[in-house]
Short mmCIF file of C-alpha atoms and ligand atoms in Angstrom, two decimals:
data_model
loop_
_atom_site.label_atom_id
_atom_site.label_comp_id
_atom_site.label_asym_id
_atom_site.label_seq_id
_atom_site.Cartn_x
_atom_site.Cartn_y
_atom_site.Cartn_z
CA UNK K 177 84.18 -139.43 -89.63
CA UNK K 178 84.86 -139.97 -93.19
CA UNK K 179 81.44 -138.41 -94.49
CA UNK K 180 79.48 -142.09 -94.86
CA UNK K 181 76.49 -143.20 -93.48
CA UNK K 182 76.77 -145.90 -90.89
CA UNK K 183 75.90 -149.01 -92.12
CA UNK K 184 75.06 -151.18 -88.70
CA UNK K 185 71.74 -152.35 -88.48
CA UNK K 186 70.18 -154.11 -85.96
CA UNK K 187 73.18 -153.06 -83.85
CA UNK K 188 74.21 -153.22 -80.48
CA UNK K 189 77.68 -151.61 -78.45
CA UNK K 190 79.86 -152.99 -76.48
CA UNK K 191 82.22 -150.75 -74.37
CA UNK K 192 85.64 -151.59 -73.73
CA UNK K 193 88.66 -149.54 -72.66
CA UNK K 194 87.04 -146.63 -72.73
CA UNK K 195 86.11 -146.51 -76.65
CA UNK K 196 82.50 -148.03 -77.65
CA UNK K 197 81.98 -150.28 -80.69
CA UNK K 198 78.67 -149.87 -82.67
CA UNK K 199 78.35 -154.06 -84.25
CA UNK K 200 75.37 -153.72 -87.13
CA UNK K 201 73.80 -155.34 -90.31
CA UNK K 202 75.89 -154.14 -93.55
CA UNK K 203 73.04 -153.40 -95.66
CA UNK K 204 73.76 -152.06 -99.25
CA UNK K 205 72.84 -153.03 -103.06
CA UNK K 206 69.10 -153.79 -104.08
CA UNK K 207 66.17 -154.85 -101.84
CA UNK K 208 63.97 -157.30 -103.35
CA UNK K 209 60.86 -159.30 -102.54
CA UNK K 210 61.37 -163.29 -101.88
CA UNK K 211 58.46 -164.28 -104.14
CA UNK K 212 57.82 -167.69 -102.66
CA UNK K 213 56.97 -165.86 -99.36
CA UNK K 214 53.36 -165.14 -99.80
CA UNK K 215 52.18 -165.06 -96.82
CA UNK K 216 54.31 -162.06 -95.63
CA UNK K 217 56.21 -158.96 -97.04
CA UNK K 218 59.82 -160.31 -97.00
CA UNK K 219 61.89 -157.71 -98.68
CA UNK K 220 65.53 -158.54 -98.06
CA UNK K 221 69.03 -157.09 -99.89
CA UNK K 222 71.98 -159.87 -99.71
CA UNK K 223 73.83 -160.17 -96.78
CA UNK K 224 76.72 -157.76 -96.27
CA UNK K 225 78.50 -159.32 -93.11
CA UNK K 226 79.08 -157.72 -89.59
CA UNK K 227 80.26 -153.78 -89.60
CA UNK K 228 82.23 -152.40 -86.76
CA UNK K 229 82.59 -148.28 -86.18
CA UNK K 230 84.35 -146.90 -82.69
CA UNK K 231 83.52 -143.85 -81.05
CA UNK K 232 84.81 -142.10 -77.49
CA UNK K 233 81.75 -139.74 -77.55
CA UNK K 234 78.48 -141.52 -79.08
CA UNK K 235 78.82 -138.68 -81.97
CA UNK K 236 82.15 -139.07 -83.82
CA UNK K 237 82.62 -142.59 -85.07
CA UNK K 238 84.78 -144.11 -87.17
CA UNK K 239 84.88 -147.06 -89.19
CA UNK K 240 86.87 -149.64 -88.68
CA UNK K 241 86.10 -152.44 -91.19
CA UNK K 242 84.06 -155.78 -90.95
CA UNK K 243 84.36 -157.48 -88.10
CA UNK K 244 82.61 -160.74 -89.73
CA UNK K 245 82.95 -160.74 -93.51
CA UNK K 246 80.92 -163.02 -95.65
CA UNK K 247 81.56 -166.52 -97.23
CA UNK K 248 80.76 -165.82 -100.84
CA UNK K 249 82.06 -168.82 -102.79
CA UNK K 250 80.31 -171.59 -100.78
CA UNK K 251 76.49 -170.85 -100.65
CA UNK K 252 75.90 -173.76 -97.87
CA UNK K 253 77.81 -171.64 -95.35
CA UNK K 254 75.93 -169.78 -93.11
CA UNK K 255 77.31 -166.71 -93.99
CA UNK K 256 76.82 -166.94 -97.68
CA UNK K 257 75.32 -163.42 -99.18
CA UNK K 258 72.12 -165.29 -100.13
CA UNK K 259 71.88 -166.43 -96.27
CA UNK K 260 70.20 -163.39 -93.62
CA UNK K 261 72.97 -162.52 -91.04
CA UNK K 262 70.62 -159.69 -88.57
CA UNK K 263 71.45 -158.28 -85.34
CA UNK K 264 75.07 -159.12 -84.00
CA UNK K 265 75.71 -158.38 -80.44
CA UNK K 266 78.90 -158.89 -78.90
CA UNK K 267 79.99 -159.06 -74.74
CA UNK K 268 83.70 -159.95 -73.79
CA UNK K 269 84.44 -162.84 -71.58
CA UNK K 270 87.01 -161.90 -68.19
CA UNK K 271 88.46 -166.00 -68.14
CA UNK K 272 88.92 -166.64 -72.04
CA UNK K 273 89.83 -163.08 -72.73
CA UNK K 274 87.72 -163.41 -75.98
CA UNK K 275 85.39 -161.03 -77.40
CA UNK K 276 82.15 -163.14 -78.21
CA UNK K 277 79.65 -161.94 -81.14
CA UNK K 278 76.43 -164.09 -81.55
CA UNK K 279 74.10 -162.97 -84.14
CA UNK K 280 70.84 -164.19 -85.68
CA UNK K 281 71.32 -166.35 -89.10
CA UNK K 282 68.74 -167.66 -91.35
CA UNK K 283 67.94 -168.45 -94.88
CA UNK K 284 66.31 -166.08 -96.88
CA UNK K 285 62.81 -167.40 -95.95
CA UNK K 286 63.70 -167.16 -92.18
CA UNK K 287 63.53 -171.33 -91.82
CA UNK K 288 66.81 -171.78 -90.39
CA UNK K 289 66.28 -170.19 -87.40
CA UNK K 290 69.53 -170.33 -85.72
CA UNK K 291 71.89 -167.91 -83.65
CA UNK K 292 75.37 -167.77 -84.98
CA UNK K 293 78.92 -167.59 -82.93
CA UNK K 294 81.80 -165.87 -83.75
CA UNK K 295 85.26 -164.95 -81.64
CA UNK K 296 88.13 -162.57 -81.46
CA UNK K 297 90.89 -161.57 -79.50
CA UNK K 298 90.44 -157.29 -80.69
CA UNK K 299 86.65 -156.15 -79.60
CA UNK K 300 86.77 -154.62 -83.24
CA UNK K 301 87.55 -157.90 -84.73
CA UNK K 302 88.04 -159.31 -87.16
CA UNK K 303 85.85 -162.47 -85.71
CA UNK K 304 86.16 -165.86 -87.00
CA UNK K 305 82.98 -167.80 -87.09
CA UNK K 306 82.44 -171.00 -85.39
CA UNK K 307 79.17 -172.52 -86.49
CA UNK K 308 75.19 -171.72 -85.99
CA UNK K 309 72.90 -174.07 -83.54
CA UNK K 310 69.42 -174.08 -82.49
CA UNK K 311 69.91 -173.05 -78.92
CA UNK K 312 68.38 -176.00 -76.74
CA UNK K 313 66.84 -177.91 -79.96
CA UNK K 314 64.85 -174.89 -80.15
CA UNK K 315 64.10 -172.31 -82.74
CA UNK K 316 66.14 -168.80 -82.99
CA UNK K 317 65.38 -165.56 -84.23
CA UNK K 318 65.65 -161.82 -83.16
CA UNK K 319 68.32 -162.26 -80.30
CA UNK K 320 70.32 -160.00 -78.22
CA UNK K 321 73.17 -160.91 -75.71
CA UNK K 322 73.51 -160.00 -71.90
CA UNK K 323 76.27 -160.17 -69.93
CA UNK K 324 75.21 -159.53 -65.78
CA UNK K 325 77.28 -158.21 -63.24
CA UNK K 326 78.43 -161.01 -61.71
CA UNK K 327 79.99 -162.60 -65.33
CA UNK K 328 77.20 -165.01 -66.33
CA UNK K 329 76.26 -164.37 -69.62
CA UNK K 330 72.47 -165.03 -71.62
CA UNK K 331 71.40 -165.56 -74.86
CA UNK K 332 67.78 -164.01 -75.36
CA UNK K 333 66.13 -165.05 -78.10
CA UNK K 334 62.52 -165.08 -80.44
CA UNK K 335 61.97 -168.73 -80.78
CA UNK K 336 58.83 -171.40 -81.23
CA UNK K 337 58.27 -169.55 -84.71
CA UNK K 338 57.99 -166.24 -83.21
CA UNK K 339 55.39 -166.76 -80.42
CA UNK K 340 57.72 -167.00 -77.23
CA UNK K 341 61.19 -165.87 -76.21
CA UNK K 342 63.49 -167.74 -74.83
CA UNK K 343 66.02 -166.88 -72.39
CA UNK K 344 69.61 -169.06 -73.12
CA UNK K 345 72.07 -169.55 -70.20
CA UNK K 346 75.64 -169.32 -71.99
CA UNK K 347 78.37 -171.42 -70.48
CA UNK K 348 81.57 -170.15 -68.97
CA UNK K 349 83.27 -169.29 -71.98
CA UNK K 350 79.95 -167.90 -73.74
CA UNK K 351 80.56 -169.82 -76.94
CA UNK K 352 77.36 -172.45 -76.09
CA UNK K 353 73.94 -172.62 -74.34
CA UNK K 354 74.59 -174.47 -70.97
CA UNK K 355 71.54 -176.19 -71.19
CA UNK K 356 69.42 -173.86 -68.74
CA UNK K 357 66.94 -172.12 -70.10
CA UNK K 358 63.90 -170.67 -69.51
CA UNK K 359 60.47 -169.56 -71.09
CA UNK K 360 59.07 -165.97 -71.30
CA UNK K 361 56.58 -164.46 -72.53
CA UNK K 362 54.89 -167.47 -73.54
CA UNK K 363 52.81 -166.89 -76.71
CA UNK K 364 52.87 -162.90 -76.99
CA UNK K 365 54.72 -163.00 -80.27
CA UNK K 366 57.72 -160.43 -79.56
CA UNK K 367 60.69 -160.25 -81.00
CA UNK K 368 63.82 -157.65 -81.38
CA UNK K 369 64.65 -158.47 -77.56
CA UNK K 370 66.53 -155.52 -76.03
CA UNK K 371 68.01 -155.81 -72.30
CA UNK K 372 69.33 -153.21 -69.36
CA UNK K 373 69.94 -154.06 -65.38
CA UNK K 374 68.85 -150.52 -63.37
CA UNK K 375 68.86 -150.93 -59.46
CA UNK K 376 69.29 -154.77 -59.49
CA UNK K 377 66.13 -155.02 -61.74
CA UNK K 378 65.60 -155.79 -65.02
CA UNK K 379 63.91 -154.57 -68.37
CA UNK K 380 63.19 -155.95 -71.51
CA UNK K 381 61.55 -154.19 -74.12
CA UNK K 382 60.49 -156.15 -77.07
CA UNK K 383 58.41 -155.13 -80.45
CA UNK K 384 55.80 -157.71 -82.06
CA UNK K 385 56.84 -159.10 -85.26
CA UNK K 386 55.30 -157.76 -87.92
CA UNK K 387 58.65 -157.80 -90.58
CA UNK K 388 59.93 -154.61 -90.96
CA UNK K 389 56.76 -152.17 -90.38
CA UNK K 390 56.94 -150.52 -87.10
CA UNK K 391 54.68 -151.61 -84.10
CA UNK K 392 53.99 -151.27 -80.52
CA UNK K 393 57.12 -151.80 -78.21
CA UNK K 394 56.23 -153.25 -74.60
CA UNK K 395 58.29 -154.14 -71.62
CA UNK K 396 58.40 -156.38 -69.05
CA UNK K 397 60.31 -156.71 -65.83
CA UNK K 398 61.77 -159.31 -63.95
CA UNK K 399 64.13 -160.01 -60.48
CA UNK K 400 66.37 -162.51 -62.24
CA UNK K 401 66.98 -163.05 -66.08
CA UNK K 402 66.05 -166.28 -65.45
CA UNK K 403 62.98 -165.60 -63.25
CA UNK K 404 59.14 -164.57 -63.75
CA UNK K 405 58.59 -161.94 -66.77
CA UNK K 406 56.32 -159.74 -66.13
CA UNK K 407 54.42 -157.46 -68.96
CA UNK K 408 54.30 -153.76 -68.05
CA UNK K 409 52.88 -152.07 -71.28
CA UNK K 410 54.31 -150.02 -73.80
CA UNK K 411 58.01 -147.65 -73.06
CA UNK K 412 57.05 -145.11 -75.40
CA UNK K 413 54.80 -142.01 -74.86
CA UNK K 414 53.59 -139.60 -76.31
CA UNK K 415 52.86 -138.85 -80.25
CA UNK K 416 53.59 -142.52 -82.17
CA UNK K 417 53.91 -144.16 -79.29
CA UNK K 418 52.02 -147.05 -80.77
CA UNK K 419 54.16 -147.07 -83.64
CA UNK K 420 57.64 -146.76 -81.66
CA UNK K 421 57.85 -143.55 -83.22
CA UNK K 422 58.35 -145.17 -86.77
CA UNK K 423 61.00 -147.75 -84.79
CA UNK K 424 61.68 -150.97 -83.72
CA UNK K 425 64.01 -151.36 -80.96
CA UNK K 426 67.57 -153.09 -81.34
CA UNK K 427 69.33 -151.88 -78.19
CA UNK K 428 69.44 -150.38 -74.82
CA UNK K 429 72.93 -148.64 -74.21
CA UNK K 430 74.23 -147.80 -70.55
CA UNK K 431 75.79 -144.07 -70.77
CA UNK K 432 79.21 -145.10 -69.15
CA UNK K 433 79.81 -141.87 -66.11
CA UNK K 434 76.34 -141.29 -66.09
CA UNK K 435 74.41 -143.43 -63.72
CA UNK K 436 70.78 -143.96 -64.58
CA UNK K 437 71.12 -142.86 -68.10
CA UNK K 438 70.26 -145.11 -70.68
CA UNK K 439 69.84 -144.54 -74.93
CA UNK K 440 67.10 -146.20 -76.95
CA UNK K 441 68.56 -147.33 -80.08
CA UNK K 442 66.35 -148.34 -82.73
CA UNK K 443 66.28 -148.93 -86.97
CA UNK K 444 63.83 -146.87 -88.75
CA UNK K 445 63.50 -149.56 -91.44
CA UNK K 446 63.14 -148.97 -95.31
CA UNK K 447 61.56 -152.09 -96.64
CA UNK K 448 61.29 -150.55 -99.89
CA UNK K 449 65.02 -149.77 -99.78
CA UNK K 450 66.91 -151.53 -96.92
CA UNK K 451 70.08 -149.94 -96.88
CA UNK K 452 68.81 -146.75 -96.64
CA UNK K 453 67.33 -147.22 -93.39
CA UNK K 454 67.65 -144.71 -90.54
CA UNK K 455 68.61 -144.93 -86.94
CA UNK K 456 66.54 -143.31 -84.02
CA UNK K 457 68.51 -142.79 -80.61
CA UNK K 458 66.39 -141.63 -77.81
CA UNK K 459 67.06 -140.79 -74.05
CA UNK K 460 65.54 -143.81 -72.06
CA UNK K 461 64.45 -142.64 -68.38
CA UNK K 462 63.22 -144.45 -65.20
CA UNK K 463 60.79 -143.18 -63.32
CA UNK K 464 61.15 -145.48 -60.10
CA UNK K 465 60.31 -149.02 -61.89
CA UNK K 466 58.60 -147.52 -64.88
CA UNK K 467 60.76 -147.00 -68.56
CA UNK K 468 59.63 -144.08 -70.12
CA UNK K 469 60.72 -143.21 -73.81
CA UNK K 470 59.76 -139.95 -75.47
CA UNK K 471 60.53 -138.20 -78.93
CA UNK K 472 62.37 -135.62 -78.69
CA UNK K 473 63.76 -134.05 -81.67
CA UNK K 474 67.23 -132.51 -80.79
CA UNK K 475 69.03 -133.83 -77.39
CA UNK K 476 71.94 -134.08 -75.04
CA UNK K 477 72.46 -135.56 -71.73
C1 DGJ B 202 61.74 -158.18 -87.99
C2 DGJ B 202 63.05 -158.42 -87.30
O1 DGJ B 202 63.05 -157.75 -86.09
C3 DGJ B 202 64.19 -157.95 -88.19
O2 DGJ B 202 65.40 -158.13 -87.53
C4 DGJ B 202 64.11 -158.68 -89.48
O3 DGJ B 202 64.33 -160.07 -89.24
C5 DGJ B 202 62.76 -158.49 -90.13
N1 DGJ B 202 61.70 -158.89 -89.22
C6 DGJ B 202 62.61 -159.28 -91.42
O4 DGJ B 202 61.36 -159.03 -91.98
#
């Protein structure tokens, strides 16, 4: 509301009391390439720290500050600028009465591999941080959080260098894996994991990694979070379908007073100039089991 772009990348919302909070990437200052990374295009700006904006509509927001700043004078921390700090999610916990952010954090050639906690008592922070781990011994990447209706809470993660996700049981308080977890989608290379529950189901769409050019999204469905995964094919229809409409999926966003209604949020990535990449918000629909996302230029529910 005070004329700025948002800055939230890799974002996801978490309602509370009636207001949402958009959690993203702060992305600002100069993209460069990481020359020792042949192999791939890693273009990366410093890292900014966690940004927090509040809205009671989904179309006025306003900002209100970091929510995880970073640690500029000691570059071993894990939230150093030179460090990556990529898509924050936070979910509050009912018996702590804690608002829990866990977020991907790396070093700039993505070796680390670790997902990052952080608590607060305000949902809009600010959070302090309380360490990185590899969930389970095991590698962590592109992650997303999900809280289920009955309280239990998952960490859902890209892990064995990319090729299969893993899906974290948190314990009570949410602040650590509880040392149940389970394999999915063993070997199928997807990451930017994105969760909803519809009709006691659920969906996960995921992209495949290819850095930060768009690809084709795909979903799979499951009883349990920690049950069988099963691959059901690309969300998206229609023209660009294959390239997520020029998207990669960060979040799936429950419209709260509208049952069934879901939004699509995604970053429309600028490698050549990070921070000024775009956001694309789409209506997601079910049609019985099946998702169905479709461009559509101008929209309301
Ligand atoms: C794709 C991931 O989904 C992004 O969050 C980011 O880590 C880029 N790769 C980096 O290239």
């Amino acid at each position: 509301m005070d004329g700025n772009p948002i800055n939230a990348h890799g974002g996801g919302i978490l309602f509370d009391h009636n207001t949402y909070y958009w959690f993203g990437e702060i992305k600002s200052g100069k993209t460069i390439r990481v020359k020792e990374d042949t192999s791939w295009e890693n273009f990366r700006v410093n890292a900014g720290g966690i940004s927090c904006y509040s809205s009671h509509d989904l179309l006025h927001w306003k900002y209100e500050g970091l929510a995880l700043a970073t640690v500029p004078n000691d570059s071993s921390h894990d939230l150093h600028p030179g460090r990556v700090i990529e898509r924050p999610k936070v979910i509050y916990n009912q018996i702590t009465g804690k608002y829990v952010m866990w977020m991907h954090i790396d070093s700039r050639d993505y070796s680390y591999a670790r997902a990052g906690v952080a608590v607060s008592d305000n949902p809009a922070g600010p959070y302090t941080y309380l360490g990185s781990m590899r969930p389970n011994g095991a590698m962590s990447r592109d992650m997303t959080l999900f809280k289920d209706t009955n309280g239990r809470a998952y960490l859902i993660s890209t892990s064995e260098n990319n090729a299969t996700i893993h899906v974290n049981e948190l314990t009570s308080d949410y602040l650590k894996p509880s040392g149940k977890f389970k394999r999915i989608l063993i070997g199928l290379n997807r990451e930017a994991p994105a969760i909803v529950k519809h009709n006691h189901k659920y969906y996960l769409i995921t992209s495949l990694c290819t850095g930060w050019d768009p690809n084709e999204a795909m979903y799979a469905t499951a009883d349990s979070v920690m049950g069988h995964w099963t691959p059901k094919g690309n969300p998206c229809a229609g023209e660009n379908n294959l390239k997520t409409f020029n998207s990669q999926i960060t979040f799936i966003l429950p419209v709260r007073g509208m049952q069934g209604k879901y939004i699509f949020m995604a970053d429309r990535w600028n490698k050549a100039d990070l921070p000024d990449s775009r956001y694309v918000w789409l209506p997601l629909v079910f049609q019985n089991e099946k998702i169905m996302i479709q461009w559509v230029g101008k929209w309301r529910f």
